[in-house]
PDB file of C-alpha atoms in Angstrom:
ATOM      1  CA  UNK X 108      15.373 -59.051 287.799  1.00 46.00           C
ATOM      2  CA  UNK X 109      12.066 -57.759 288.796  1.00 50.00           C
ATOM      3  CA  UNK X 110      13.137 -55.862 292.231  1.00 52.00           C
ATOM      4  CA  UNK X 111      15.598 -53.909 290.270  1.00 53.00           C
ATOM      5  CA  UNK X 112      13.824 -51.195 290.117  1.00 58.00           C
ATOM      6  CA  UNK X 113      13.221 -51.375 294.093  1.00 61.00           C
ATOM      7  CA  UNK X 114      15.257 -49.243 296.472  1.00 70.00           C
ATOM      8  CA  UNK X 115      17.362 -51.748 298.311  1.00 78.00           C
ATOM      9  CA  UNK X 116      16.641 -50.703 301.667  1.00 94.00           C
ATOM     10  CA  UNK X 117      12.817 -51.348 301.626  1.00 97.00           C
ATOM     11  CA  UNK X 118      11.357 -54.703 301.967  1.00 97.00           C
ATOM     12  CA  UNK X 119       7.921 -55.379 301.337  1.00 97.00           C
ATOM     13  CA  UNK X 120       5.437 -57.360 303.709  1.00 98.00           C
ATOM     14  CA  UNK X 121       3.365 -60.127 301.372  1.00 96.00           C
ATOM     15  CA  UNK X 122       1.460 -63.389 301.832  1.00 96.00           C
ATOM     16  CA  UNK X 123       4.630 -65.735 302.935  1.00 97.00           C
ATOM     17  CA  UNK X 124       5.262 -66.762 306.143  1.00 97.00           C
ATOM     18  CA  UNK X 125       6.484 -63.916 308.487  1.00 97.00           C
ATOM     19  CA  UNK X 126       9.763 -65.291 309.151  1.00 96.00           C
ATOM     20  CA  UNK X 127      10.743 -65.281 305.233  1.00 97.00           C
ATOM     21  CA  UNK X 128      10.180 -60.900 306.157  1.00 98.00           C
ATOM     22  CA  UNK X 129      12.143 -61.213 309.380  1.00 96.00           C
ATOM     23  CA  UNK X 130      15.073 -62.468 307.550  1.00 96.00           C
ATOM     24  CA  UNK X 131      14.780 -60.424 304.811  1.00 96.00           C
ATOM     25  CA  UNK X 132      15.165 -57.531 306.704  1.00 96.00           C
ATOM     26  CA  UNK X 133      18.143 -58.729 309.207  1.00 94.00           C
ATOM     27  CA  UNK X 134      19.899 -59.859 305.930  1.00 94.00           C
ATOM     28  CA  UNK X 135      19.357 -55.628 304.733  1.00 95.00           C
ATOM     29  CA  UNK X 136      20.431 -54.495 308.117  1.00 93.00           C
ATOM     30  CA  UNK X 137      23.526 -56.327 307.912  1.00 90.00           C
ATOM     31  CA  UNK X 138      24.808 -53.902 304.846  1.00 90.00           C
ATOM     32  CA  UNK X 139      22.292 -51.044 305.479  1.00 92.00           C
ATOM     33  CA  UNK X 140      21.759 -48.106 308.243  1.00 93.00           C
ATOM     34  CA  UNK X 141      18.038 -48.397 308.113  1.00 96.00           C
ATOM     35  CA  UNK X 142      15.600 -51.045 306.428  1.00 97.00           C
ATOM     36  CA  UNK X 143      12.185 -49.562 305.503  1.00 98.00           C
ATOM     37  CA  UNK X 144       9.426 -52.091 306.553  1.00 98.00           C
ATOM     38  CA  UNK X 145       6.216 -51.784 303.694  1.00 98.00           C
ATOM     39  CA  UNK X 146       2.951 -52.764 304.082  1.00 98.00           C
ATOM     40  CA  UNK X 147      -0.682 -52.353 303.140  1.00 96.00           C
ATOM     41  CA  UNK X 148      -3.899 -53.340 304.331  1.00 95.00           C
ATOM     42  CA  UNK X 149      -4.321 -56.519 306.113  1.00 95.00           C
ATOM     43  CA  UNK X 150      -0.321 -56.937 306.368  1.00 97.00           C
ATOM     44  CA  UNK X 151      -0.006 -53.611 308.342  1.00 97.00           C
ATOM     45  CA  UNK X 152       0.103 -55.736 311.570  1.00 97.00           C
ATOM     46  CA  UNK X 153       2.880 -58.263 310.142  1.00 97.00           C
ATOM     47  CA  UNK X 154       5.168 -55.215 309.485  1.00 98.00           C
ATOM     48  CA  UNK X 155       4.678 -53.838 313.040  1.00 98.00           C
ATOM     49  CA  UNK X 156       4.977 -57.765 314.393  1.00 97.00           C
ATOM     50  CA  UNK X 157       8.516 -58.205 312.444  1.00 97.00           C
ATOM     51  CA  UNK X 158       9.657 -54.558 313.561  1.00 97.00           C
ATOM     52  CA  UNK X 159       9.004 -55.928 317.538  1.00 96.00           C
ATOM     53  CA  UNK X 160      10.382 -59.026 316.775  1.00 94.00           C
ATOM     54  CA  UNK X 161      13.611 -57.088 315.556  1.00 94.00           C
ATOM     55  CA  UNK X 162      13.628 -54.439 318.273  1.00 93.00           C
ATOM     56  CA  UNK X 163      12.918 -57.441 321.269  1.00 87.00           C
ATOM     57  CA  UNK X 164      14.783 -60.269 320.335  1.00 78.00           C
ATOM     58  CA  UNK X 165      17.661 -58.895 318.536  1.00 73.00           C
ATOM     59  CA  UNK X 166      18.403 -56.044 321.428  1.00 68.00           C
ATOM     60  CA  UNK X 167      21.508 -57.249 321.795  1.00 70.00           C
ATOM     61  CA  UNK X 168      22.130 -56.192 318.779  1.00 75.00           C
ATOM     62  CA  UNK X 169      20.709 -52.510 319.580  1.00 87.00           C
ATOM     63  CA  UNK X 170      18.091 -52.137 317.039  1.00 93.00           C
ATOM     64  CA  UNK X 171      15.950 -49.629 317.463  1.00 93.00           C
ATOM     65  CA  UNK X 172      12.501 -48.420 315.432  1.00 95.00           C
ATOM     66  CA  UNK X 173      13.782 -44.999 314.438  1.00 95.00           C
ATOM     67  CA  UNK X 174      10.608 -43.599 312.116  1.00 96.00           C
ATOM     68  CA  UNK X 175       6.432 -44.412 311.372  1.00 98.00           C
ATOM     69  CA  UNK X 176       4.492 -43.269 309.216  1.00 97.00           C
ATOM     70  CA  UNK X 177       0.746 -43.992 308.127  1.00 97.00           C
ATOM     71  CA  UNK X 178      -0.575 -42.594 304.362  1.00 95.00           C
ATOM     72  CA  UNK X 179      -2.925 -44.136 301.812  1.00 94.00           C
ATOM     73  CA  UNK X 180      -2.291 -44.691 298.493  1.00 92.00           C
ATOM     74  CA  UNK X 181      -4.965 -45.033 295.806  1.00 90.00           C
ATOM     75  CA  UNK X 182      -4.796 -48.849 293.698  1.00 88.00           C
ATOM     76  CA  UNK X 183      -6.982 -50.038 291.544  1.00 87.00           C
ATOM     77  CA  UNK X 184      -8.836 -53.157 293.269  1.00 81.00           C
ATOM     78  CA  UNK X 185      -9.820 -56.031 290.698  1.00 84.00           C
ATOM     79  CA  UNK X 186     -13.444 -54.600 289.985  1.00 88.00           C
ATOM     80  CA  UNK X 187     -11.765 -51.979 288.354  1.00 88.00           C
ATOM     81  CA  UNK X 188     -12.423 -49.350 290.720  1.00 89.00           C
ATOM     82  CA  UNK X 189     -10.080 -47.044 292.813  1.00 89.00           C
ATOM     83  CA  UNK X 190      -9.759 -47.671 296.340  1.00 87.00           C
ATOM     84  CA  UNK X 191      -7.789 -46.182 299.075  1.00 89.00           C
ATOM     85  CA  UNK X 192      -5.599 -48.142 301.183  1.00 94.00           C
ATOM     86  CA  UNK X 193      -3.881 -47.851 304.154  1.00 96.00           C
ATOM     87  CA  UNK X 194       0.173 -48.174 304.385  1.00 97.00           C
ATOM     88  CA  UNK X 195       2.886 -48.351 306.839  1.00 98.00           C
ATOM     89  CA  UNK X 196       6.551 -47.656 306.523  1.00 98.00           C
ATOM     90  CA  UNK X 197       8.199 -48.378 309.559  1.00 98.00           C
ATOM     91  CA  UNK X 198      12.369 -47.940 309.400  1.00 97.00           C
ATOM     92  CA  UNK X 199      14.480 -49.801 312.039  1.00 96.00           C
ATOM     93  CA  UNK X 200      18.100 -48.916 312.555  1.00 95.00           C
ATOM     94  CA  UNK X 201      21.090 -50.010 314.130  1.00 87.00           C
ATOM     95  CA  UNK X 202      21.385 -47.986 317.507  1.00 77.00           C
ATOM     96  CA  UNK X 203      23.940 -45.186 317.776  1.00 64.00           C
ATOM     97  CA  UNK X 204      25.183 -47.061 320.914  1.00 55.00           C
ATOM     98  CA  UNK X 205      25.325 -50.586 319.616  1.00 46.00           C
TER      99      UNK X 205
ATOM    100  CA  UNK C 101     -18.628 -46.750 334.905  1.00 46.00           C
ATOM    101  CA  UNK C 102     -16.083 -49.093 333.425  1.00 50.00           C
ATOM    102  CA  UNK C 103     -13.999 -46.471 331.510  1.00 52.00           C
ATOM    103  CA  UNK C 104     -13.429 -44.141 334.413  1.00 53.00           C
ATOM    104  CA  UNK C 105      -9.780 -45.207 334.674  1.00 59.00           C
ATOM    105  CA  UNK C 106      -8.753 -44.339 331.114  1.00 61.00           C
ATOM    106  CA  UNK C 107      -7.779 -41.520 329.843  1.00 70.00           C
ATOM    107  CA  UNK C 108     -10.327 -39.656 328.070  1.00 78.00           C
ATOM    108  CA  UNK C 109      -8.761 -38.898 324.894  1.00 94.00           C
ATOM    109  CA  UNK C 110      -7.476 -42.770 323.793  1.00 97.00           C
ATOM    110  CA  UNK C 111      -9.978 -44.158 320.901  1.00 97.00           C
ATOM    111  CA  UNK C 112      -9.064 -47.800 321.988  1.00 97.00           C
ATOM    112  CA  UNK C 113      -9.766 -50.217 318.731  1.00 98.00           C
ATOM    113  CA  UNK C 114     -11.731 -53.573 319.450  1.00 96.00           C
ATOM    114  CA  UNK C 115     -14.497 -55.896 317.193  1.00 96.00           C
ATOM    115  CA  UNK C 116     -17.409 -53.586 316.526  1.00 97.00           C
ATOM    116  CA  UNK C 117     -17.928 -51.960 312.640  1.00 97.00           C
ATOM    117  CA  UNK C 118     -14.949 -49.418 311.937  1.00 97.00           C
ATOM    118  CA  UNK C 119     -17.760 -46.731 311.824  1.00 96.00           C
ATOM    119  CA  UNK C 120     -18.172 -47.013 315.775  1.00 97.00           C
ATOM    120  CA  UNK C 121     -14.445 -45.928 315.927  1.00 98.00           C
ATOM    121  CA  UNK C 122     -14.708 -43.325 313.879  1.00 96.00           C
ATOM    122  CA  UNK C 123     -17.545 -42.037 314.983  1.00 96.00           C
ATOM    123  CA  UNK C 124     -16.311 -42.081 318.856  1.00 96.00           C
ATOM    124  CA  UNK C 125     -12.481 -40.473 317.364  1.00 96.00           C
ATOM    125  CA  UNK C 126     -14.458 -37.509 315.733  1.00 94.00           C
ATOM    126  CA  UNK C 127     -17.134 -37.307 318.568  1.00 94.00           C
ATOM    127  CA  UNK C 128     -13.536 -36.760 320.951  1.00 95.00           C
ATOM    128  CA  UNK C 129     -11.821 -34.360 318.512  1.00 93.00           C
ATOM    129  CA  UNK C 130     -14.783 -31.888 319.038  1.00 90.00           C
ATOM    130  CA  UNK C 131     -13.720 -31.312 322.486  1.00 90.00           C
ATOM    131  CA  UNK C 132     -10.049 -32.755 322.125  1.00 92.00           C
ATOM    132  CA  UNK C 133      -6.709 -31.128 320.247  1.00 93.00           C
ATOM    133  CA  UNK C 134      -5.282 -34.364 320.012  1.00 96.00           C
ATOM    134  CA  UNK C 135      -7.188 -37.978 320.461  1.00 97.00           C
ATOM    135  CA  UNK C 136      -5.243 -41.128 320.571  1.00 98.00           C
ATOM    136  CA  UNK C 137      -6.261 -44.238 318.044  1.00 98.00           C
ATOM    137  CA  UNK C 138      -4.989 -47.644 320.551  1.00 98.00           C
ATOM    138  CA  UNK C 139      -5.119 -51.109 319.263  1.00 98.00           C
ATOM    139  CA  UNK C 140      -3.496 -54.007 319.245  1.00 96.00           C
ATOM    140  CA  UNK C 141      -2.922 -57.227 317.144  1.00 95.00           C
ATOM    141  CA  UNK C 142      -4.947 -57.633 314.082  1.00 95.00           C
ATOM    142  CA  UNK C 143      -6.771 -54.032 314.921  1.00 97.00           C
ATOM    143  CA  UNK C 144      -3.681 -52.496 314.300  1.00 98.00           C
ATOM    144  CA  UNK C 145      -5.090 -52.501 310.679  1.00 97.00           C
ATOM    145  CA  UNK C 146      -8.244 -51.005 312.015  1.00 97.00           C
ATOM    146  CA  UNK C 147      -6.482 -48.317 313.709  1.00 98.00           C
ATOM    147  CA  UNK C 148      -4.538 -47.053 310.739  1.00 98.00           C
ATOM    148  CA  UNK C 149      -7.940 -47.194 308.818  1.00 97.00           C
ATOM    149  CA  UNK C 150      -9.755 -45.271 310.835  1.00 97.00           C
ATOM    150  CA  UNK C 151      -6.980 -42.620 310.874  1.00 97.00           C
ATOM    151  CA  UNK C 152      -6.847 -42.499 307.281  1.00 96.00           C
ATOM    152  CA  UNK C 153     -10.878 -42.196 307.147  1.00 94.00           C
ATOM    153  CA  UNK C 154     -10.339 -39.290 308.888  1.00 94.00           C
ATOM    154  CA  UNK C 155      -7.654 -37.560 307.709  1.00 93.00           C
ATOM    155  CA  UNK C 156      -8.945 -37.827 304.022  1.00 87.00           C
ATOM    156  CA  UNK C 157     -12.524 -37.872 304.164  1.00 79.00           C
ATOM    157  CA  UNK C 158     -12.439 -34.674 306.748  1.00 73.00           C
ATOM    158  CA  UNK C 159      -9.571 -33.196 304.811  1.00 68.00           C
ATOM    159  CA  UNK C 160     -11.648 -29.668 305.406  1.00 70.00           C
ATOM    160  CA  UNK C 161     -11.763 -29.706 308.718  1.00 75.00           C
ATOM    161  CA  UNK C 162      -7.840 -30.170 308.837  1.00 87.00           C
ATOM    162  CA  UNK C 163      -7.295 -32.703 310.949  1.00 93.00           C
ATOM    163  CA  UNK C 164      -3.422 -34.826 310.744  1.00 93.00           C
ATOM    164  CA  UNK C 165      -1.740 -37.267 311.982  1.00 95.00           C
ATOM    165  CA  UNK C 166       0.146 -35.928 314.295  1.00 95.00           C
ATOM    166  CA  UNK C 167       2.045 -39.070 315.735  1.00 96.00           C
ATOM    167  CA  UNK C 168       2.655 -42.978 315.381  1.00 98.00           C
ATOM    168  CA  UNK C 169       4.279 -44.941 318.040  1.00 97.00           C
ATOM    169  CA  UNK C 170       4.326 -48.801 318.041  1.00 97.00           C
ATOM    170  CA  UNK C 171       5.809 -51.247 320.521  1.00 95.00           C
ATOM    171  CA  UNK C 172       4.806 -54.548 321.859  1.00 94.00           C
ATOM    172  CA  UNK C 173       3.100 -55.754 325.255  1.00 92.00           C
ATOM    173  CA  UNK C 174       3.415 -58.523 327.118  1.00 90.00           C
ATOM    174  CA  UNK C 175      -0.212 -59.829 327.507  1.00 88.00           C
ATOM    175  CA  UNK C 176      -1.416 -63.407 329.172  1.00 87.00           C
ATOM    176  CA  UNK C 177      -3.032 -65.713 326.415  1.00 82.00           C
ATOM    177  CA  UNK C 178      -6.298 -67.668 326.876  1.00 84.00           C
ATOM    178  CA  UNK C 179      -4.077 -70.519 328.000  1.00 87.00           C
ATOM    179  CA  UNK C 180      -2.224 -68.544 330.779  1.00 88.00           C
ATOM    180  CA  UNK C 181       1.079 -68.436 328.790  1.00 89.00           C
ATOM    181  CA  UNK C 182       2.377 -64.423 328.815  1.00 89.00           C
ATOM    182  CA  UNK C 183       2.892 -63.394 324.651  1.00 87.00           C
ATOM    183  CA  UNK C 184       3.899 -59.883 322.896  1.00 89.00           C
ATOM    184  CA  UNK C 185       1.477 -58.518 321.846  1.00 94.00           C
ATOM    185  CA  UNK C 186       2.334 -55.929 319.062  1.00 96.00           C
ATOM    186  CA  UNK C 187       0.806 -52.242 319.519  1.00 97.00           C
ATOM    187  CA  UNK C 188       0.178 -49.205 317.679  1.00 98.00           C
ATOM    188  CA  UNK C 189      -0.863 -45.562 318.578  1.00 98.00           C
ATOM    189  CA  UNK C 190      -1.755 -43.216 316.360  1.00 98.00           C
ATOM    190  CA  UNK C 191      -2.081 -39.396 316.914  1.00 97.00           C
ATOM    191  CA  UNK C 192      -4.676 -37.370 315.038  1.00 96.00           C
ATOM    192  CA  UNK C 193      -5.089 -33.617 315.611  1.00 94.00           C
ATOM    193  CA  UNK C 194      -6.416 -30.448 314.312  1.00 87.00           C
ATOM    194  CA  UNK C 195      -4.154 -28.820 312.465  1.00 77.00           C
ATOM    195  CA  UNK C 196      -2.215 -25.577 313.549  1.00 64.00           C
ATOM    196  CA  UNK C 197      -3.923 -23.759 310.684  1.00 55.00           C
ATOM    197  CA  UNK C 198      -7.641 -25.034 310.771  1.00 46.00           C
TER     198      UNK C 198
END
């Protein structure tokens, strides 16, 4: 009940194991155009690695990375403070082609 | 004499303190319109960082980012096997109206 509020089309890189991400998103991309990839700090790399490992071994299926972008968002850390941190959306697609 | 063959507007990301990178991505942008932020693996992280550093700490000299590309390179491992290699580039530039 607590993704609800989540747009259904985003999925959101955490601490599990990578492949629990790369299914998450080929279940998405099953029903869905485009799945937005989200990550922040440290797991910036895991979104780009699950975005290759789409685009490589799934070409086949003609998925392509169609859109990245880089911000930072402001969160409060657990000191209390404000930090910025770095965050990637990266949106794969099925191929026009495919 | 070891950087001759590479281009001289690619900031490419490796071990030393984040403030070497950003320090050698501004030192380019005073000559450069556009310098290129490379790295791969767990720098990725680094890269988007140092982008960030820049575009909000130097938000008056209005620089952006201008571009984000990532892909995945087939690189041979310590133990001779070839892996991908996940990759990100990252675009910063003055702004059209700095």
């Amino acid at each position: 009940m607590g993704l609800v509020s989540r747009p259904p089309n985003i999925v959101f890189i955490g601490k599990k194991p990578i492949l629990t991400y790369l299914n998450a998103t080929l279940t998405l991309l099953a029903n869905e155009p485009t799945v937005t990839i989200k990550a922040r700090g440290r797991s910036i790399v895991t979104a780009v690695d699950v975005s290759q490992m789409i685009v490589k071994r799934m070409s086949a299926m003609g998925y392509t990375v169609s859109g990245v972008r880089i911000f930072s968002e402001r969160l409060e850390s657990k000191d209390g403070k404000e930090r910025n941190v770095s965050t990637i959306e990266v949106d794969v697609s099925k191929s026009q082609n495919a």
